[in-house]
XYZ file of C-alpha atoms in Angstrom:
613
model
C 60.537 11.275 84.381
C 60.435 11.469 80.559
C 62.954 11.827 77.781
C 63.038 14.055 74.731
C 62.372 12.157 71.504
C 65.337 12.158 69.131
C 64.819 10.959 65.543
C 66.784 8.002 64.276
C 70.002 9.126 62.614
C 69.452 9.942 58.953
C 65.700 9.490 59.047
C 62.791 11.862 59.309
C 61.049 12.081 62.683
C 58.268 9.552 63.022
C 54.737 10.757 63.581
C 52.944 9.751 66.781
C 50.795 7.399 64.680
C 53.861 5.695 63.237
C 55.439 5.343 66.666
C 52.328 3.781 68.179
C 51.614 1.529 65.189
C 55.189 0.238 65.228
C 55.095 -0.541 68.950
C 51.644 -2.157 68.768
C 52.835 -4.396 65.927
C 55.813 -5.593 67.973
C 53.592 -5.941 71.056
C 50.954 -7.958 69.210
C 53.620 -10.207 67.683
C 55.173 -10.946 71.079
C 51.765 -11.621 72.620
C 50.845 -13.953 69.766
C 54.129 -15.811 70.199
C 53.194 -16.416 73.839
C 56.497 -15.054 75.120
C 56.012 -13.075 78.397
C 59.694 -12.100 78.555
C 59.635 -10.682 75.036
C 56.473 -8.697 75.817
C 57.963 -7.377 79.047
C 61.062 -6.312 77.114
C 58.921 -3.866 75.156
C 58.354 -1.921 78.375
C 60.739 0.498 80.022
C 62.672 -0.867 82.974
C 60.490 1.412 85.111
C 57.363 0.700 83.047
C 53.892 -0.131 84.341
C 50.966 -2.211 83.154
C 47.711 -1.525 84.962
C 44.940 -3.998 84.181
C 41.278 -3.564 85.034
C 39.766 -7.049 84.605
C 40.744 -7.601 80.935
C 43.746 -9.873 81.608
C 43.635 -10.599 85.334
C 39.939 -10.710 86.304
C 41.155 -8.329 88.971
C 42.396 -4.775 89.412
C 46.187 -4.994 89.397
C 49.263 -2.965 88.549
C 52.403 -4.761 87.408
C 55.473 -2.635 88.103
C 58.583 -3.271 86.044
C 59.462 -6.001 83.580
C 59.635 -8.859 86.078
C 56.119 -8.274 87.400
C 54.762 -7.789 83.865
C 56.331 -11.082 82.759
C 54.955 -12.827 85.848
C 51.428 -11.587 85.165
C 51.593 -12.640 81.520
C 53.094 -15.993 82.428
C 49.964 -16.683 84.450
C 47.380 -15.059 82.220
C 48.504 -14.681 78.602
C 47.464 -18.107 77.304
C 43.948 -17.908 78.726
C 43.409 -14.276 77.737
C 44.232 -14.554 74.039
C 44.624 -10.808 73.295
C 44.490 -9.620 69.696
C 43.519 -6.841 67.250
C 45.355 -3.933 68.888
C 44.438 -0.755 66.989
C 44.354 2.936 67.799
C 40.905 4.337 68.476
C 41.869 7.836 67.285
C 45.048 9.585 66.127
C 47.739 9.455 68.848
C 49.284 12.622 70.241
C 52.736 13.612 71.410
C 53.677 15.716 74.417
C 56.321 18.448 74.206
C 58.812 16.153 75.958
C 58.358 13.399 73.384
C 55.916 11.007 75.033
C 53.480 9.494 72.534
C 50.002 8.853 73.948
C 47.245 6.778 72.382
C 43.789 5.404 73.057
C 43.759 1.812 71.855
C 41.137 -0.880 71.338
C 41.729 -4.632 71.541
C 40.000 -7.964 72.041
C 40.456 -10.972 74.274
C 38.917 -14.413 74.006
C 36.104 -13.352 76.341
C 35.644 -9.674 75.671
C 36.485 -6.346 74.097
C 38.634 -3.755 75.755
C 39.956 -0.228 75.695
C 43.502 0.758 76.551
C 45.647 3.817 77.085
C 49.329 3.752 76.118
C 52.305 6.045 76.758
C 55.524 5.466 74.832
C 59.002 6.835 75.489
C 62.034 6.591 73.196
C 64.549 3.877 74.051
C 68.297 3.909 73.566
C 68.055 1.723 70.431
C 65.902 4.297 68.653
C 62.697 2.330 69.102
C 59.996 3.143 71.626
C 59.268 1.399 74.894
C 56.063 1.472 76.875
C 56.137 3.652 79.946
C 52.518 3.036 81.017
C 49.837 0.743 79.648
C 46.278 0.615 80.964
C 44.069 -2.238 79.753
C 40.370 -2.366 80.620
C 37.562 -4.784 79.859
C 34.599 -2.939 78.354
C 32.202 -5.754 77.407
C 31.878 -9.527 77.313
C 31.474 -11.232 73.949
C 28.012 -12.697 73.595
C 26.794 -10.710 76.594
C 26.861 -7.164 75.285
C 24.574 -4.542 76.788
C 21.388 -3.876 74.765
C 22.276 -0.417 73.512
C 22.955 1.324 70.228
C 21.927 -1.029 67.416
C 21.002 -3.625 70.014
C 18.677 -1.485 72.090
C 15.277 -3.036 72.968
C 12.353 -2.280 70.665
C 9.992 -1.408 73.505
C 6.774 -1.593 71.509
C 5.080 -4.883 70.625
C 4.819 -5.147 66.837
C 2.872 -8.005 65.320
C 1.471 -10.864 67.359
C 2.786 -11.728 70.799
C 1.346 -14.260 73.208
C 2.489 -12.055 76.095
C 0.295 -8.950 75.816
C 1.519 -7.364 79.044
C 2.725 -3.785 78.768
C 6.280 -2.769 79.609
C 5.080 -1.468 82.985
C 3.180 -4.680 83.744
C 6.217 -6.812 82.976
C 8.331 -4.568 85.183
C 5.800 -4.771 88.027
C 5.599 -8.564 87.760
C 9.373 -8.865 87.798
C 9.585 -6.610 90.841
C 6.965 -8.688 92.663
C 8.863 -11.921 91.990
C 12.439 -10.798 92.638
C 13.435 -11.663 96.171
C 10.418 -13.903 96.701
C 9.863 -16.547 94.041
C 13.109 -15.599 92.260
C 16.377 -15.038 94.097
C 18.741 -12.212 93.118
C 22.139 -13.306 91.912
C 23.664 -10.202 93.494
C 22.486 -8.299 96.551
C 23.841 -4.766 96.928
C 23.693 -3.379 100.449
C 23.711 0.399 100.296
C 21.633 2.544 97.983
C 23.693 5.691 97.568
C 25.411 6.645 94.333
C 27.634 3.553 94.473
C 24.844 1.030 94.901
C 22.607 2.765 92.377
C 25.340 3.002 89.715
C 26.196 -0.668 90.128
C 22.501 -1.599 90.152
C 22.044 0.229 86.850
C 25.020 -1.564 85.298
C 23.774 -4.987 86.410
C 20.272 -4.184 85.186
C 21.612 -3.434 81.719
C 23.704 -6.609 81.779
C 20.730 -8.767 82.715
C 22.058 -9.834 86.123
C 19.195 -10.282 88.643
C 20.056 -7.991 91.524
C 18.498 -5.895 94.264
C 19.786 -2.730 95.892
C 18.656 -2.367 99.505
C 18.850 0.710 101.692
C 17.452 1.724 105.064
C 16.307 5.202 103.997
C 12.760 5.988 102.898
C 13.699 7.048 99.359
C 16.681 6.862 97.035
C 18.733 10.008 97.557
C 17.884 10.395 101.240
C 21.547 9.747 102.022
C 22.063 13.265 100.633
C 18.773 14.934 101.553
C 19.187 14.196 105.248
C 22.625 15.791 105.588
C 23.166 19.381 106.766
C 21.365 21.811 104.517
C 24.428 23.695 103.237
C 26.059 20.537 101.834
C 27.063 20.744 98.171
C 29.328 18.628 96.039
C 32.888 19.941 96.089
C 33.733 18.134 92.839
C 32.607 19.762 89.564
C 29.770 18.357 87.470
C 32.024 17.034 84.683
C 33.685 14.730 87.225
C 30.421 13.421 88.676
C 28.257 11.944 85.887
C 26.589 8.594 86.550
C 26.656 5.730 83.988
C 24.420 6.035 80.906
C 22.753 9.283 81.973
C 25.003 12.349 82.337
C 23.802 15.440 84.143
C 22.000 17.990 81.936
C 23.984 20.801 80.336
C 22.407 23.314 82.713
C 23.212 21.337 85.869
C 25.066 23.403 88.521
C 28.838 23.063 88.585
C 28.602 22.161 92.276
C 25.283 20.445 92.896
C 23.440 21.100 96.182
C 22.658 17.995 98.208
C 18.914 18.063 97.534
C 19.425 18.195 93.771
C 21.746 15.195 94.043
C 19.153 13.392 96.159
C 16.413 14.075 93.617
C 18.682 13.049 90.734
C 19.495 9.722 92.386
C 15.797 9.030 92.917
C 14.994 9.995 89.318
C 17.944 7.944 88.047
C 16.837 4.882 89.988
C 13.373 5.079 88.485
C 14.418 5.829 84.897
C 17.151 3.177 84.863
C 14.704 0.696 86.458
C 17.104 -0.251 89.220
C 15.489 -2.880 91.492
C 15.604 -0.886 94.730
C 14.196 -1.748 98.137
C 13.958 1.262 100.408
C 13.157 1.058 104.141
C 15.177 -2.176 104.181
C 17.805 -3.051 106.763
C 20.208 -5.966 106.588
C 20.352 -7.593 110.004
C 22.852 -10.351 109.279
C 24.560 -12.442 106.606
C 26.341 -15.796 106.585
C 28.170 -17.584 103.774
C 27.613 -21.262 102.969
C 30.929 -22.562 101.628
C 29.371 -25.758 100.283
C 26.471 -24.085 98.477
C 28.601 -21.042 97.569
C 25.853 -18.610 98.409
C 24.822 -16.214 101.137
C 21.938 -16.291 103.563
C 20.967 -12.690 104.216
C 18.357 -11.610 106.742
C 16.444 -8.434 105.920
C 13.836 -6.266 107.554
C 11.857 -4.645 104.769
C 9.608 -2.051 106.349
C 8.664 -4.488 109.118
C 8.560 -7.611 106.945
C 11.217 -10.229 107.715
C 12.757 -11.724 104.571
C 15.579 -14.173 103.875
C 17.490 -13.964 100.585
C 20.099 -16.307 99.118
C 22.273 -14.301 96.716
C 25.436 -15.746 95.233
C 27.244 -12.416 95.360
C 27.040 -9.837 98.142
C 28.237 -6.285 97.539
C 28.784 -3.799 100.333
C 28.154 -0.403 98.749
C 27.850 1.307 102.098
C 30.307 4.029 101.170
C 33.778 4.813 102.440
C 32.064 7.679 104.266
C 29.247 5.584 105.627
C 30.205 4.121 109.011
C 30.587 7.085 111.313
C 33.577 7.328 113.601
C 32.386 8.871 116.862
C 35.185 9.263 119.415
C 34.775 8.428 123.089
C 35.950 11.082 125.554
C 35.703 11.113 129.330
C 32.772 13.158 130.548
C 30.559 12.779 127.497
C 27.854 11.332 129.729
C 28.040 14.461 131.922
C 27.655 16.970 129.093
C 24.297 18.719 129.461
C 23.983 19.919 125.889
C 23.537 18.197 122.540
C 26.157 15.933 120.965
C 26.065 14.366 117.497
C 28.251 13.161 114.647
C 28.535 15.389 111.580
C 26.521 12.859 109.552
C 23.567 13.639 111.841
C 23.996 17.413 111.864
C 20.703 19.103 110.916
C 22.103 22.496 109.997
C 22.323 25.798 111.871
C 18.686 26.755 112.330
C 18.162 25.310 115.813
C 21.303 26.774 117.351
C 20.734 30.539 117.419
C 22.166 32.004 120.610
C 24.113 28.840 121.469
C 27.805 28.045 121.527
C 28.813 25.220 119.193
C 32.141 23.408 119.317
C 32.999 21.370 116.210
C 35.664 18.693 116.746
C 37.563 18.299 113.485
C 38.983 20.474 110.723
C 38.319 18.708 107.433
C 35.542 19.023 104.807
C 32.487 18.427 106.995
C 33.844 20.543 109.849
C 34.457 23.513 107.565
C 31.060 23.220 105.876
C 29.244 23.000 109.194
C 31.171 25.853 110.793
C 30.601 28.096 107.776
C 26.842 27.535 107.852
C 26.709 28.110 111.622
C 28.583 31.430 111.667
C 26.660 32.677 108.643
C 23.559 32.204 110.773
C 25.053 34.121 113.707
C 26.010 31.103 115.808
C 29.072 31.342 118.063
C 31.259 28.577 116.586
C 34.649 27.131 117.480
C 36.532 24.649 115.297
C 38.920 22.318 117.126
C 41.840 21.303 114.913
C 43.533 18.183 116.276
C 45.962 17.594 113.391
C 47.059 19.417 110.260
C 44.734 19.748 107.272
C 45.378 20.038 103.555
C 43.381 22.869 102.005
C 43.012 23.712 98.345
C 40.823 26.451 96.899
C 38.023 25.100 94.736
C 38.809 27.354 91.790
C 42.503 26.395 91.864
C 41.672 22.705 92.005
C 39.296 23.064 89.056
C 41.678 25.059 86.883
C 45.004 23.406 87.674
C 44.103 20.007 89.097
C 41.085 18.920 87.048
C 40.750 21.327 84.149
C 42.533 19.252 81.512
C 40.132 16.330 81.972
C 36.986 17.452 83.794
C 35.879 20.963 82.812
C 33.829 22.748 80.189
C 37.058 23.671 78.435
C 37.998 19.986 78.281
C 34.595 19.102 76.836
C 34.900 21.904 74.269
C 38.274 20.515 73.185
C 36.806 17.058 72.551
C 37.402 15.362 75.885
C 34.707 12.818 76.748
C 33.944 11.340 80.153
C 35.215 7.927 79.064
C 38.476 9.331 77.712
C 38.988 11.435 80.827
C 38.383 8.401 83.025
C 40.859 6.359 80.987
C 43.577 9.006 81.250
C 42.895 9.415 84.966
C 43.090 5.655 85.521
C 46.188 5.237 83.353
C 48.556 6.879 85.806
C 49.949 4.192 88.143
C 49.514 4.948 91.819
C 53.212 4.297 92.424
C 54.228 7.427 90.482
C 51.071 9.510 90.743
C 52.681 11.739 93.340
C 55.336 12.736 90.789
C 52.572 14.236 88.671
C 50.701 15.769 91.582
C 53.565 17.521 93.397
C 54.159 20.090 90.596
C 50.422 20.805 90.466
C 50.286 21.607 94.149
C 53.548 23.541 94.008
C 51.872 25.754 91.406
C 48.738 26.041 93.542
C 50.785 26.895 96.630
C 52.548 29.700 94.757
C 49.369 30.988 93.123
C 47.492 31.093 96.433
C 50.386 32.149 98.661
C 48.505 35.041 100.259
C 45.578 32.750 101.036
C 47.809 30.193 102.751
C 49.743 32.902 104.586
C 46.491 34.253 106.031
C 45.569 30.829 107.390
C 49.006 30.261 108.865
C 48.876 33.691 110.514
C 45.587 32.687 112.137
C 47.312 29.645 113.634
C 45.796 27.042 111.306
C 48.037 24.009 110.723
C 48.388 23.315 106.988
C 49.921 20.434 105.097
C 50.091 19.223 101.501
C 50.351 15.542 102.344
C 53.358 13.620 103.579
C 55.137 14.116 100.252
C 53.485 17.401 99.175
C 51.317 15.545 96.636
C 48.091 17.195 97.749
C 44.426 16.299 97.679
C 44.064 13.288 95.381
C 46.773 11.232 97.047
C 45.409 12.054 100.495
C 42.009 10.900 99.324
C 43.320 7.690 97.777
C 45.591 6.869 100.697
C 43.344 7.663 103.643
C 40.101 9.306 102.479
C 40.478 12.159 104.959
C 42.618 15.077 106.056
C 41.580 17.755 103.568
C 39.129 20.544 102.765
C 38.241 21.962 99.345
C 37.731 25.598 100.210
C 34.454 27.181 99.168
C 34.606 30.043 101.649
C 35.096 28.660 105.151
C 38.879 29.149 105.180
C 38.524 32.906 104.863
C 36.231 32.827 107.908
C 38.879 30.913 109.852
C 41.560 33.352 108.735
C 39.615 36.435 109.872
C 38.489 34.858 113.147
C 34.791 34.624 112.347
C 35.140 30.890 112.890
C 37.065 30.638 116.139
C 40.014 28.261 116.034
C 41.227 26.055 118.877
C 44.011 23.496 118.536
C 44.876 20.275 120.288
C 43.418 17.005 121.431
C 40.267 16.696 123.493
C 40.937 15.673 127.094
C 37.383 15.511 128.443
C 33.951 17.114 128.524
C 32.309 18.785 131.471
C 28.661 19.627 131.950
C 29.035 22.731 129.819
C 32.376 22.663 128.029
C 34.998 20.843 125.991
C 38.404 20.737 127.686
C 41.495 20.340 125.515
C 44.694 18.526 126.392
C 46.470 21.771 127.281
C 43.694 22.710 129.716
C 41.910 25.162 127.409
C 38.206 25.127 128.244
C 35.714 25.827 125.449
C 32.193 26.648 126.664
C 29.675 24.635 124.637
C 25.958 24.057 124.326
C 26.428 21.762 121.321
C 29.318 19.475 120.338
C 29.562 18.247 116.754
C 31.947 15.370 116.100
C 33.235 15.964 112.559
C 35.588 13.061 113.106
C 35.187 11.138 109.899
C 34.354 7.548 109.108
C 35.782 4.095 109.721
C 36.981 1.415 107.304
C 34.273 -0.154 105.170
C 35.106 -3.551 106.588
C 33.438 -2.327 109.768
C 30.166 -2.997 107.967
C 31.357 -6.529 107.254
C 32.036 -6.997 110.963
C 28.559 -5.726 111.864
C 26.717 -7.885 109.349
C 28.860 -11.006 109.026
C 31.016 -11.087 112.122
C 34.568 -10.110 112.947
C 35.966 -13.322 111.466
C 34.775 -12.352 107.974
C 35.947 -8.773 108.447
C 39.401 -9.986 109.460
C 39.515 -12.407 106.525
C 38.943 -9.436 104.210
C 41.168 -6.975 106.058
C 41.415 -3.232 105.720
C 39.400 -1.563 102.973
C 40.769 1.525 101.184
C 44.296 2.854 100.934
C 47.313 1.990 98.819
C 49.880 0.793 101.348
C 51.921 3.955 100.779
C 53.348 3.906 104.317
C 52.166 7.469 104.830
C 49.897 8.799 107.563
C 46.909 6.473 108.097
C 47.937 4.318 105.099
C 50.342 1.719 106.471
C 52.538 -0.391 104.217
C 53.425 -2.667 102.571
C 52.752 -1.272 99.134
C 49.534 -2.667 97.567
C 49.517 -0.860 94.222
C 45.706 -0.640 94.099
C 42.920 0.409 96.432
C 42.616 -2.300 99.074
C 39.629 -4.598 98.440
C 37.740 -2.114 96.269
C 35.837 -3.256 93.149
C 37.642 -6.617 92.983
C 37.679 -10.108 94.485
C 38.440 -10.336 98.198
C 39.673 -13.141 100.423
C 36.038 -13.838 101.320
C 34.348 -15.663 98.404
C 31.297 -13.853 97.083
C 31.975 -10.597 98.980
C 32.744 -7.338 97.188
C 33.173 -3.685 98.138
C 32.015 -0.816 95.955
C 31.877 2.900 96.564
C 33.910 6.073 96.658
C 32.972 9.418 95.178
C 30.640 9.868 92.204
C 33.531 9.554 89.751
C 34.674 6.246 91.219
C 31.113 4.961 91.501
C 30.658 5.624 87.777
C 33.990 4.385 86.491
C 34.645 1.323 88.628
C 31.043 0.102 88.642
C 31.683 -1.082 85.061
C 34.528 -3.378 86.063
C 32.716 -4.768 89.089
C 29.563 -5.331 87.031
C 31.517 -7.214 84.353
C 33.159 -9.426 86.982
C 29.725 -10.276 88.396
C 28.198 -10.779 84.937
C 30.969 -13.200 83.932
C 30.358 -15.276 87.035
C 26.594 -15.176 86.518
C 27.046 -16.545 83.006
C 29.388 -19.276 84.242
C 32.463 -17.968 82.424
C 35.873 -19.017 83.637
C 37.314 -16.167 85.713
C 40.756 -17.185 87.032
C 41.839 -14.310 89.258
C 45.453 -13.209 89.193
C 46.946 -11.520 92.226
C 44.243 -11.794 94.893
C 45.175 -9.247 97.521
C 46.908 -10.466 100.653
C 45.692 -9.185 104.014
C 48.219 -7.087 105.938
C 45.923 -5.010 108.154
C 42.623 -5.919 109.770
C 40.995 -2.473 109.914
């Protein structure tokens, strides 16, 4: 995958800084000459250029010289890139790969980049991976640092309203006498992060959500729910978690933080608001959106509509024969209240991924007779192993202590092309599998079906490809292994008045059935709100086209329809975990800001639709 750097014959080895400076000089010269083929020739034959908005006004990955030349042929003249300089001293890996954080400019903005160089046969270096990202628009910078608002009124001012009065007046007008440019449907971490970005960029927007308060999406889940990702991975834009924040935040702390964040960042947020329908006017290039705001019927006309309903938002509740006959309680895991009401009852949980494990663990710890039904294999990784081996270099206290920042970690994380990410992940999970061999052996002995993904690449690729099929173990697996959580395997055939019957005839007595069966594609929300025609125009949301389980090909190279233009004008999708909500909200916000300001935004590589859901 990499080569060992050999010095040019008769010369001293070049430093990483010299290697990067030399390549950037040749790169800048070729760009300035307007020669896409010459630029592409500076990349390895198997090189990659991933661009987040800076060149393409899109999220794209160009794979190999031909695709790189094609992208530049379409976008180089309009982009006008220049001033490529290292942001800090480059480094070199033991196998001779030079890595650098780079800054640059385009005609419309300023960007950050991450570069990896490998030695070529001619003694020069060639680019293996290049990530370019737009960070701000020229003339439309966020008011921060030296440009932060004064706040106080010094001297004379005809407008003597206080900050709070101005904010209240703006809130009263927005959505009534003044239309939002962007309407964000969904007020979880994704909608709130994007709302904060747009607020700072001066884009009139409203976040709407059906819950009573920001954060209720977390508060109303089962009481044992905690984040399975560590705190360093989960910061929101502008306002990181405090230094004393728990490594794995309980759901109620996350709920309170989101409510606090919404207030402090002054995100225009309408709670108790349900979107009942939306239609797009092609001629006017705007939406008509019908809302019910706590009983008041309102019609808004935003130019841009963002579905931030979450990839884990539209519940997938299966239909089995006999459900109408079942005498007990049935509910989806998203509606599970916790174990308190089920003392003395028998609970059957259909599913064997994150939610199923969390729910089963809480039930048995409260003395409830609990059976987990595993219908297909599950990838499991211990939380401590994932933190130390999988995330530690970028998102950990040790990483922070060594000088790693959230932005730098996000750039490194984003710089690895999806096409070859598995090559980096397989060794990590091989190491984890060896380290935790006894743990995995105990699960296998209990009859639990394990997998590490179709190509043994583990958690992150499963998440990116399908968003399901895994559990980060925080204690439930040991309870499965020792039989405390009973394990049943196979498909569900039907329900009776008092049991769940599996395909092999096994009958599981039940007073309660919990469907921990995951969530559907985000374009299901588009179908509900805008009709199936719009949903089909957009196509499947999420996945890479890897042609692995639940991620059908052809290869897409980026997450389908996420954070970028879709085939439906004015419709965007935003969401994912806290990390993705933080990182990708910047690029979506800049795309919306550019359109709000009337900048030219020619999109390269709009995604084709291969799958409808």
